[in-house]
Coordinates of C-alpha atoms in Angstrom, one line a residue:
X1 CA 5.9 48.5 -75.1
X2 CA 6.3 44.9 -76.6
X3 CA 8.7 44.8 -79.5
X4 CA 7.9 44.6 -83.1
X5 CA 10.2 40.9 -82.9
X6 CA 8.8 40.3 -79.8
X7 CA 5.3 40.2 -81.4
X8 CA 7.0 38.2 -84.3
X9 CA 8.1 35.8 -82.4
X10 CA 4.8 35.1 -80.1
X11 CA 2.5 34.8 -83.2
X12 CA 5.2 32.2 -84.6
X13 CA 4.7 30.2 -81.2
X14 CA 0.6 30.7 -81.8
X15 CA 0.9 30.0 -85.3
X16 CA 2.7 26.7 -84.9
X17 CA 0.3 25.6 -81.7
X18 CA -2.5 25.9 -83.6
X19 CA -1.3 23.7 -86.6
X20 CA 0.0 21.2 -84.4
X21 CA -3.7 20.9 -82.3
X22 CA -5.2 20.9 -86.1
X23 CA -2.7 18.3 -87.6
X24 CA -3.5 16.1 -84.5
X25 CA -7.8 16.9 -85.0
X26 CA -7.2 15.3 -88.6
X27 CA -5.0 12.6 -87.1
X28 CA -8.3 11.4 -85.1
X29 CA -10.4 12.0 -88.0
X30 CA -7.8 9.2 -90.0
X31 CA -8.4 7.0 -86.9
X32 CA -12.8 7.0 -87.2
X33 CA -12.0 6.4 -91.1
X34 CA -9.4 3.3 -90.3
X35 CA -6.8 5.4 -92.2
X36 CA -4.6 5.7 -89.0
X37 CA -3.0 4.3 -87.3
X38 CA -1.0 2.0 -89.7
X39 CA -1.0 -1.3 -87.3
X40 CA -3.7 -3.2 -85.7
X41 CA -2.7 -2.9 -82.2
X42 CA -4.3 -0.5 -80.3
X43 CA -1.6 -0.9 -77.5
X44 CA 0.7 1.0 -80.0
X45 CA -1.6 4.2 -80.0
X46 CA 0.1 6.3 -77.9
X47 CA 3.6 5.6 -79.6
X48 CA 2.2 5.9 -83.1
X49 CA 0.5 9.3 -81.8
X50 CA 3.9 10.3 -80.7
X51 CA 5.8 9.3 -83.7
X52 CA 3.4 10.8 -86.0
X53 CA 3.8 14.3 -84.1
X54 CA 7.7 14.2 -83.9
X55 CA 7.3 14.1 -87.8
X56 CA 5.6 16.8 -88.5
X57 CA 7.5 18.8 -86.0
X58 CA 10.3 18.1 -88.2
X59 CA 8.9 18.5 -91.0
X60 CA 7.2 22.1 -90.0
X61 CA 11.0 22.7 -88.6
X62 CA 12.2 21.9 -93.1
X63 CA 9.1 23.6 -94.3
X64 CA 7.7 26.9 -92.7
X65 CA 4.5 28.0 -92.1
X66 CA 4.1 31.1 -93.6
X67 CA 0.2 31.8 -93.5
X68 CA 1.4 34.9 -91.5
X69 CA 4.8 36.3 -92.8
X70 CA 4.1 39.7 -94.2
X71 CA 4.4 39.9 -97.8
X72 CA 3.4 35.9 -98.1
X73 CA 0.7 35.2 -100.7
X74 CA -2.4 32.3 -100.8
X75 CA -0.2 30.0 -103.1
X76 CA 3.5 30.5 -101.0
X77 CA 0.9 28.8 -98.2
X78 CA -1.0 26.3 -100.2
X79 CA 2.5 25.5 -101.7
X80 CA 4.2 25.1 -98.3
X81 CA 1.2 23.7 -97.0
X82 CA 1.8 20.4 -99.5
X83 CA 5.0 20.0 -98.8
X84 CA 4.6 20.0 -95.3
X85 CA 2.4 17.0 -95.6
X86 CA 4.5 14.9 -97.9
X87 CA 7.4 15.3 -96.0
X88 CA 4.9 14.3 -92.9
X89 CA 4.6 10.7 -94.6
X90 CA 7.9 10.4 -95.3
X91 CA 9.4 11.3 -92.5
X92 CA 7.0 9.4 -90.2
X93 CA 7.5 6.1 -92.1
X94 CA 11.6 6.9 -92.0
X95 CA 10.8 6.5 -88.1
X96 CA 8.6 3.7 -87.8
X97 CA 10.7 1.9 -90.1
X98 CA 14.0 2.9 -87.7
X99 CA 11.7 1.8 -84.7
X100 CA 10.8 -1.7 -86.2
X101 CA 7.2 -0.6 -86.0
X102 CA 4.4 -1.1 -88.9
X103 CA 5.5 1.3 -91.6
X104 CA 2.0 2.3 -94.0
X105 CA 1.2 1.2 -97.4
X106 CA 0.8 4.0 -100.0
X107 CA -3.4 4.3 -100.1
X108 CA -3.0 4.6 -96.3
X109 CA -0.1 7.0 -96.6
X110 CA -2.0 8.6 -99.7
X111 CA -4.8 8.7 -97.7
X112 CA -3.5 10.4 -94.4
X113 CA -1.7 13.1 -96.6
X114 CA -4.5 13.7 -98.1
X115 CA -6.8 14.4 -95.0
X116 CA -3.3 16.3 -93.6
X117 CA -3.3 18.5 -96.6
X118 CA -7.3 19.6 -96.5
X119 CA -7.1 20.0 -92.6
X120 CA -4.0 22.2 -92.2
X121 CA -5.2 24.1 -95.4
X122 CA -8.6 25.1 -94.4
X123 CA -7.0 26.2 -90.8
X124 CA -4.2 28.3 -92.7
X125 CA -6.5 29.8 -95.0
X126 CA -8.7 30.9 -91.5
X127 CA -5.6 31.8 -89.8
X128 CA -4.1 34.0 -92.7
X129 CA -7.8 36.0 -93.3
X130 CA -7.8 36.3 -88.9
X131 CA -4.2 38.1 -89.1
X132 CA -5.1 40.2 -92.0
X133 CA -8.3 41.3 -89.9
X134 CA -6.1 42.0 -86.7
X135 CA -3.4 44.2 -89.1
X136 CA -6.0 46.0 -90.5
X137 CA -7.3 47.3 -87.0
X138 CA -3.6 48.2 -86.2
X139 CA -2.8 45.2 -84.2
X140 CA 0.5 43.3 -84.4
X141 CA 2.3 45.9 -87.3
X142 CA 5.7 47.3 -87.7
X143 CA 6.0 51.1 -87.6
X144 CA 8.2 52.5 -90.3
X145 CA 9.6 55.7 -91.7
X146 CA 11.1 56.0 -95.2
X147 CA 13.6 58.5 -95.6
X148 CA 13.8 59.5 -99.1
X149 CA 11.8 59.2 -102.0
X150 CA 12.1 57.8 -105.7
X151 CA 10.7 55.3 -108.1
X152 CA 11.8 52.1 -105.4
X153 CA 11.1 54.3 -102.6
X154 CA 7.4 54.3 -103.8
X155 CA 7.3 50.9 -104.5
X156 CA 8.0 50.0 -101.2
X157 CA 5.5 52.6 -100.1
X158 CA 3.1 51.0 -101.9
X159 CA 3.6 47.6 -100.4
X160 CA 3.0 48.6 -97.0
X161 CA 0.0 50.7 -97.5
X162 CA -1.4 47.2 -98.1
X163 CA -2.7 46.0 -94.8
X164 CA -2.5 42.9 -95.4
X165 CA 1.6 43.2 -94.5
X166 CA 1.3 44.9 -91.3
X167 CA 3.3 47.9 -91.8
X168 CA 2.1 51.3 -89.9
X169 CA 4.0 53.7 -92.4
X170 CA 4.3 57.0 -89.7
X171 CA 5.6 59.5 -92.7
X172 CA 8.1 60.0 -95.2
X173 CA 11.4 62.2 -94.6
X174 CA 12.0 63.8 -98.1
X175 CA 14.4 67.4 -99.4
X176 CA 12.8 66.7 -103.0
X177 CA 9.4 65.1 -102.7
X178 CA 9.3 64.5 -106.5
X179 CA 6.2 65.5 -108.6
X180 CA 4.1 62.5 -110.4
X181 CA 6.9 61.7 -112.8
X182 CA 8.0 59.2 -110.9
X183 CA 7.6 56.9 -113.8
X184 CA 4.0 56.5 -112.4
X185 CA 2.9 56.3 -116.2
X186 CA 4.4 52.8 -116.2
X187 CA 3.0 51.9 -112.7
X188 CA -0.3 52.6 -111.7
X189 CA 0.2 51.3 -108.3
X190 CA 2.4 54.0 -106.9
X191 CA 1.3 55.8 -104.6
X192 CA 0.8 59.7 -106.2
X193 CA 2.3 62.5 -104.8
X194 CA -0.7 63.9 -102.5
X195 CA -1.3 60.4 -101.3
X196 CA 2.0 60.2 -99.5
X197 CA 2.8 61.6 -95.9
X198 CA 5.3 63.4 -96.2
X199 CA 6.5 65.0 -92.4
X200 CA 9.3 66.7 -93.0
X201 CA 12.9 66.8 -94.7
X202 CA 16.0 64.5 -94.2
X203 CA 17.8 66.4 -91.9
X204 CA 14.2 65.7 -89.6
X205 CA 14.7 62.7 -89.7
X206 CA 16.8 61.7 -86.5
X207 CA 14.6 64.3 -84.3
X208 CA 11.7 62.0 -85.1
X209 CA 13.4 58.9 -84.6
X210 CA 14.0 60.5 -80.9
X211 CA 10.6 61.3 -80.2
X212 CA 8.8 58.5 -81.4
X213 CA 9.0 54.8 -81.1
X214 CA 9.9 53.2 -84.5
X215 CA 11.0 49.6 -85.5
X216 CA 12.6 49.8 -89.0
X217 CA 13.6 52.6 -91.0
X218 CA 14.1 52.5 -95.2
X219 CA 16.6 54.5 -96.7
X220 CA 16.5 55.4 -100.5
X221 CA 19.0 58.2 -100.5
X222 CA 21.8 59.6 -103.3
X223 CA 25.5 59.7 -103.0
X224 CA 24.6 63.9 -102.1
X225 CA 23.7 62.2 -98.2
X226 CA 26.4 60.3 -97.2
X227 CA 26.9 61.9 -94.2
X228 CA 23.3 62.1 -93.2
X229 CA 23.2 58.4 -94.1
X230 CA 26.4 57.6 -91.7
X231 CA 24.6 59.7 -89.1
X232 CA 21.2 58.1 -89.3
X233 CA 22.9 54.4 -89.6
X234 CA 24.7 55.1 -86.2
X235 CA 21.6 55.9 -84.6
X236 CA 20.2 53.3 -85.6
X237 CA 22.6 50.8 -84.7
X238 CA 22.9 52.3 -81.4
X239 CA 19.0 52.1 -80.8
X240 CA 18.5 48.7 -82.1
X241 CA 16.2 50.3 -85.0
X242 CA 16.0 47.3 -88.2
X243 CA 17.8 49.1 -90.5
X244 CA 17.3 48.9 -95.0
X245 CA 18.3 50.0 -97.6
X246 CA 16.1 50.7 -100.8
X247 CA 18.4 50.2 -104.1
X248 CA 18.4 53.0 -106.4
X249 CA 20.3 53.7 -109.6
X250 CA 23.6 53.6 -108.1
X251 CA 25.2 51.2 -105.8
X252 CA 25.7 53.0 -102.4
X253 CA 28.9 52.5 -100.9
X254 CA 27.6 51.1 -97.1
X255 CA 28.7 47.9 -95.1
X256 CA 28.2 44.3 -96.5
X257 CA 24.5 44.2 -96.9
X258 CA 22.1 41.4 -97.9
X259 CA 19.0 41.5 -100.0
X260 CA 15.5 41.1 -98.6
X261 CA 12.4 40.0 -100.6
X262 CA 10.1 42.8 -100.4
X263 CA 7.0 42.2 -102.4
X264 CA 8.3 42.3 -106.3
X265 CA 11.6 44.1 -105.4
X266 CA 14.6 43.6 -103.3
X267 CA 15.3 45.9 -100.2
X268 CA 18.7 45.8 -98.7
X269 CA 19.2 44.8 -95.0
X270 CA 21.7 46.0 -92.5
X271 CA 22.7 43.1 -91.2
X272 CA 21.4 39.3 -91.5
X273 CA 20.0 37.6 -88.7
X274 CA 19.5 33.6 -89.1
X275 CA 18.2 33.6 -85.2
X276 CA 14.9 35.8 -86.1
X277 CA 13.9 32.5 -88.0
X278 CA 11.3 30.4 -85.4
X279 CA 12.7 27.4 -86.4
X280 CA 16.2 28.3 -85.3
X281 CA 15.2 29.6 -82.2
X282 CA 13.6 26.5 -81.2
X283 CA 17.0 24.6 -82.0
X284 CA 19.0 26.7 -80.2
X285 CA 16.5 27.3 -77.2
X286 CA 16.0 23.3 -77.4
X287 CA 19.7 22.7 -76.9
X288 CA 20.6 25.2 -74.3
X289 CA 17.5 23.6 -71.9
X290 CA 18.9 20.5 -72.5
X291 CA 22.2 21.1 -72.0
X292 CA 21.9 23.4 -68.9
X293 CA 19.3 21.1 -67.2
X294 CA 21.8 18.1 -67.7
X295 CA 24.8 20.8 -66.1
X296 CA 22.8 21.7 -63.3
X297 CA 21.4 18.0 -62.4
X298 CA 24.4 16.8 -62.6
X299 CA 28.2 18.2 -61.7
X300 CA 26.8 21.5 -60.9
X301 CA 25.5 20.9 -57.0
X302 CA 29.3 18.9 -56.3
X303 CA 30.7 21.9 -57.8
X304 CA 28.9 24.6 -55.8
X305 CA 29.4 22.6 -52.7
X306 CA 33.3 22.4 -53.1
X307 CA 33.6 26.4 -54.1
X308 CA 30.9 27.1 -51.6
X309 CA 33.1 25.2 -48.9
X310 CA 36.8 26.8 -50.0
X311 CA 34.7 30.4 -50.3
X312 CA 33.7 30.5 -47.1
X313 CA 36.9 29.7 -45.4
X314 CA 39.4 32.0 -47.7
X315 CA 37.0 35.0 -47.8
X316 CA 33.9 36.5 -46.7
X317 CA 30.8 37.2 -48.3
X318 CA 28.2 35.6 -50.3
X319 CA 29.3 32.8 -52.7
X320 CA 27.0 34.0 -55.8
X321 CA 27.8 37.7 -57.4
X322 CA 25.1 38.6 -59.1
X323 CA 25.5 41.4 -61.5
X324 CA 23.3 43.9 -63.9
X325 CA 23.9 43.3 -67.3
X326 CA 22.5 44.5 -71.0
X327 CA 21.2 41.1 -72.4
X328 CA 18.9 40.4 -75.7
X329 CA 17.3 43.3 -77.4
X330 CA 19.4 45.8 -74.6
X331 CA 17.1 44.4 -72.1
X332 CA 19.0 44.2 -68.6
X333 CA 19.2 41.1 -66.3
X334 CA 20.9 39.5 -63.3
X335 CA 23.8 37.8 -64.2
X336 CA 24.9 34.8 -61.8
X337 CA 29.0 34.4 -61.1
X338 CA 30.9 32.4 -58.8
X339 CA 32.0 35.3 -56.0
X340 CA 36.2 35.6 -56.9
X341 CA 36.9 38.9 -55.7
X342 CA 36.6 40.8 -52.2
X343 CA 33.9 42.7 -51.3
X344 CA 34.0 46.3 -53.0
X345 CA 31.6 49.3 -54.4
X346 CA 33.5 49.5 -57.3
X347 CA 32.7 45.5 -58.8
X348 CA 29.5 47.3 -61.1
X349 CA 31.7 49.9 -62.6
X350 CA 35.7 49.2 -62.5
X351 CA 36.7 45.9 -65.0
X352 CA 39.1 43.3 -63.5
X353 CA 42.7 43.8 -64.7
X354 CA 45.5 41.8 -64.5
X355 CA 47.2 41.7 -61.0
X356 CA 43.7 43.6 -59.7
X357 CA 44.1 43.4 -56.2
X358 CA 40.2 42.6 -55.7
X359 CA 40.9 39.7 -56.7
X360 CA 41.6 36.7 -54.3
X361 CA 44.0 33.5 -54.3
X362 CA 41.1 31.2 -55.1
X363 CA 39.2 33.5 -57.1
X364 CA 42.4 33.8 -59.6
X365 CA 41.8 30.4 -59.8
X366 CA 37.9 30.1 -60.6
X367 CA 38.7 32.8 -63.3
X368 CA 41.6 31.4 -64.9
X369 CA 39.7 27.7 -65.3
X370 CA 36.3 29.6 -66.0
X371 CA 34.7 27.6 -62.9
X372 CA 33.0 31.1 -61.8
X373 CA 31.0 31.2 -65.0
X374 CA 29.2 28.5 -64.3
X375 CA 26.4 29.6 -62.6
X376 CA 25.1 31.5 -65.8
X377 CA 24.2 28.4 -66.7
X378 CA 21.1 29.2 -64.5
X379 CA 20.7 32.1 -66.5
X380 CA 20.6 29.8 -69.5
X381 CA 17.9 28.0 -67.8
X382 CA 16.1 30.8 -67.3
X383 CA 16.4 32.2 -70.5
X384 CA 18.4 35.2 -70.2
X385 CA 21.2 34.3 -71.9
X386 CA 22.1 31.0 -74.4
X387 CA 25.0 28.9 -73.9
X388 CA 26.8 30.4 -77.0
X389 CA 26.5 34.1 -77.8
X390 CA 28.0 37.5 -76.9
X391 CA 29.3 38.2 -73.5
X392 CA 27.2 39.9 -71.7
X393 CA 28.5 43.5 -70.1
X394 CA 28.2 45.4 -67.5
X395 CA 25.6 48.4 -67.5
X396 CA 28.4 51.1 -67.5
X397 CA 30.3 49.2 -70.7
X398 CA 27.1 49.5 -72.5
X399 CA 26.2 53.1 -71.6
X400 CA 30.0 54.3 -72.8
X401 CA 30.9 51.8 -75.5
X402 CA 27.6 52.6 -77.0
X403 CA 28.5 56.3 -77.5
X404 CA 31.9 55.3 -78.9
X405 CA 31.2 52.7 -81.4
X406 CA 28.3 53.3 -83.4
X407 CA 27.4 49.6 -84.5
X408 CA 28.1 48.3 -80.5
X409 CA 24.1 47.5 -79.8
X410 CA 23.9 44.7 -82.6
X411 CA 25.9 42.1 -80.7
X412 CA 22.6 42.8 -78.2
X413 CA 20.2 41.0 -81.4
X414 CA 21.0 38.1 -79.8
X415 CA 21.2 36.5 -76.2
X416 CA 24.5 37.1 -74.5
X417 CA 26.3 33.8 -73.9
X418 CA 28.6 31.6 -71.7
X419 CA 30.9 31.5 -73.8
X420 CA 31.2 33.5 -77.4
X421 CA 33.2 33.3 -81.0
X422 CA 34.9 36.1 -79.5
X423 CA 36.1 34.6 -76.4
X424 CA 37.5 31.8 -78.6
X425 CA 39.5 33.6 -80.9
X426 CA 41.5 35.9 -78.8
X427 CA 39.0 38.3 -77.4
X428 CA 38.7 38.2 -73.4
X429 CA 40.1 39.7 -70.5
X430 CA 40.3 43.6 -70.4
X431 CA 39.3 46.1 -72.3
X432 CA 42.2 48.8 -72.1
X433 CA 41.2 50.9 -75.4
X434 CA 38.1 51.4 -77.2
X435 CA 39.8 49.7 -79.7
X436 CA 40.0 46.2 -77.9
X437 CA 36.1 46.2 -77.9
X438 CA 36.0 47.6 -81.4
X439 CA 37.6 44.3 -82.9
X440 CA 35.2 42.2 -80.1
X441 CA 32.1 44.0 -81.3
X442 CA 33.0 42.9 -84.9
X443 CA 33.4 39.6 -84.1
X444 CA 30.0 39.2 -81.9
X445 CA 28.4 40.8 -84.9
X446 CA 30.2 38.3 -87.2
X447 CA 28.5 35.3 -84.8
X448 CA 25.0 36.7 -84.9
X449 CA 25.1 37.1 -89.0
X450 CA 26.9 33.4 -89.4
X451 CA 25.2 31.9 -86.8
X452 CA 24.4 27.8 -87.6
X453 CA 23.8 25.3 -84.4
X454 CA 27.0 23.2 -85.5
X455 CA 28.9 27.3 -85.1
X456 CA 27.8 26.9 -81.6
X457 CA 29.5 22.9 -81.1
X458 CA 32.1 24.2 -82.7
X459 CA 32.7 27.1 -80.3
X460 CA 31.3 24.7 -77.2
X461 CA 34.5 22.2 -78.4
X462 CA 37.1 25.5 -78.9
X463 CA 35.7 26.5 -75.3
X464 CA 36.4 23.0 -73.7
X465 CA 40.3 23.2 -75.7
X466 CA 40.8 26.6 -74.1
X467 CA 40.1 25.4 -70.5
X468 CA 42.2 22.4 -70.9
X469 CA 45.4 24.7 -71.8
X470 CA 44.4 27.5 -70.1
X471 CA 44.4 31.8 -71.4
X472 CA 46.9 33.7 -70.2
X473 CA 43.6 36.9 -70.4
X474 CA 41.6 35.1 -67.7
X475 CA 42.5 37.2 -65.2

């Protein structure tokens, strides 16, 4: 069964195609009025066609759509909506003007905004009323438990029992299950006591999350359940279940957490994840095509002729290993690696260690200059990993370091990498105690809550460096 992201993500993709083939309907409409385009010449169609549709790329890239974020209201999309087509005139006269092409007057530009604006709006307006009718049949939703209950707890009960936001509340996990004075007296819109479905008590909780399929869970416990909560977070974590937090009167003493807009409160989030955003995606997805198609045009095919060539002669074998390993959202994929060891049964389940015997005179040498990586950069073309992220490991890693540290599925929230912000700062090579991982986990998990496209140059440039002078842990 599809993901609740994965459903995320594809109605972003929709979403965005179907602004872009509106935004371009208007675009003709400008052209029968003798709005658009902005020059005489019809040779310069095309190009002005073009130029006009980079620009609002860019400018849907600054200002989101957000017809179909849950919680999003009428005027968040009316608001976004004109901004979107502002920053379309601006930005497509900034690059006419840098082309030395005929850059609009203002009642053209004025005018082309204008027929922007009422296009795109009337087509968000449509889209928004077609995703509430699909959410309210049960399509595209996010199944959720809440364990707890409370004043906020009900709040946020309340907002997904609208089903406009999309959110399939399965129960409610609850020792108390507090009568009606839950301040309801001040808040009609709480939901009352025999309205709520209410499935069992905390301790339930994880046997549910075990027998059903659920996408986030909400906490609102007291300081009385901090070991339930430790318990329920580690499962979690090691199930890839979106984790929040609902405040209550007291802080509650968990890891760094960040606040999440939910309706007219704040619930508190796990972790933060700058790559669930579309438009990030897109940058990063963008870049790692373009770098991995330039790769593998380009040096790759002289490379794999030379290792092919010096493979063949100092051992025998295949020249590719390909490998089973736990990629993006613990989905497992073939990974792609220059062949540097001999032969064995053991190459799926034993690391390479220093001095490893396996390991052959050439191969040492395509480890320690990273040259047997390279092939994941098909992988990056294929979209199973990204040129910067986690490293990806092995199926046996994943089923034992998942059982000994509790938070080790996160750095899976992201695509594994080539290279990684922990492989830069001191964290390759073996794995001799669960501790070693321990301090890589926290630094994968520091990359996907920090991550920013000039992070990944950064660690691209840090990864060339480390080449150049060599690691004493490639082995």
């Amino acid at each position: 069964m599809k993901s609740a992201l994965d459903k995320s993500i594809k109605l972003d993709l929709f979403v965005s195609c179907v602004d872009l083939i509106v935004f371009n309907v208007m675009l003709l409409l400008c052209n029968v009025m003798d709005f658009w385009p902005y020059t005489d010449d019809k040779r310069l169609l095309l190009t002005d066609f073009t130029v006009a549709n980079i620009a609002y790329a860019l400018s849907l890239c600054l200002v989101t759509i957000t017809l179909h974020h849950r919680l999003s209201r009428p005027e968040t999309v009316l608001r976004n909506t004109f901004r979107t087509s502002v920053l379309f005139i601006i930005t497509n006269a900034a690059v006419l003007g840098m082309a030395h092409l005929s850059v609009p007057g203002f009642f053209r530009s004025a005018s082309v905004a204008a027929m922007v604006f009422l296009g795109t709006t009337i087509e968000r307006l449509l889209m928004r009323k077609f995703v509430l009718k699909q959410r309210s049949v049960g399509r595209s939703h996010v199944d959720t438990i809440i364990i707890g209950d409370g004043y906020m707890a009900r709040k946020v009960m309340a907002v997904m029992n609208d089903s406009w936001n999309g959110y399939n509340l399965l129960g409610v996990f609850s020792d108390s299950r507090y009568e009606d004075d839950v301040r309801r007296d001040d808040d009609d819109s709480l939901p009352a006591k025999e309205d709520i479905k209410f499935i069992g008590e905390v301790n339930d909780a994880i046997d549910f999350l075990r027998a059903n399929r659920v996408d986030e869970v909400y906490i609102a416990l007291s300081q009385d359940f901090d070991d339930k909560l430790k318990e329920i977070t580690d499962y979690c974590d090691q199930n890839m279940m979106r984790l929040y937090y609902i405040p209550l009167d007291y802080s509650v003493n968990t890891r760094k957490t960040h606040a999440v807009e939910f309706g007219d409160i704040y619930v508190m989030a796990q972790y933060k994840e700058p790559l669930k955003r579309l438009k990030n995606r897109m940058v990063k997805r963008c870049f790692d095509l373009l770098v991995s198609l330039c790769f593998l045009c380009t040096l790759f095919p002289i490379i794999y002729i030379l290792v092919a060539l010096i493979s063949k002669i100092t051992m025998p074998g295949p020249v590719f290993f390909k490998q089973k390993r736990t990629g993006f959202d613990g989905r497992d994929f073939y990974c792609y690696k220059f062949r540097s060891m001999k032969v064995n049964v053991d190459s799926d389940k034993v690391q390479a260690t220093k001095d490893d015997p396996r390991i052959t005179a050439f191969g040492k040498f395509l480890r320690h200059s990273n040259i047997d990586e390279l092939p994941q950069f098909i992988n990056v073309l294929k979209g199973d990993m990204s040129i910067v992220g986690p490293r990806p490991h092995m199926l046996a890693h994943t089923e034992y370091y998942s059982d000994q540290i509790s938070d080790y599925m996160i750095r899976h929230y992201v695509k594994p990498g080539v290279t990684g912000w922990a492989q830069t700062h001191g964290e390759r090579g073996e794995t001799r105690r669960v501790e070693d991982m321990e301090r890589r986990v926290r630094k994968d998990i520091w990359y996907v809550e920090h991550w920013s496209f000039w992070l990944d140059i950064q660690i691209i440039f840090k990864t060339a460096l480390d080449v150049i002078k060599g690691d004493e842990k490639a082995y």
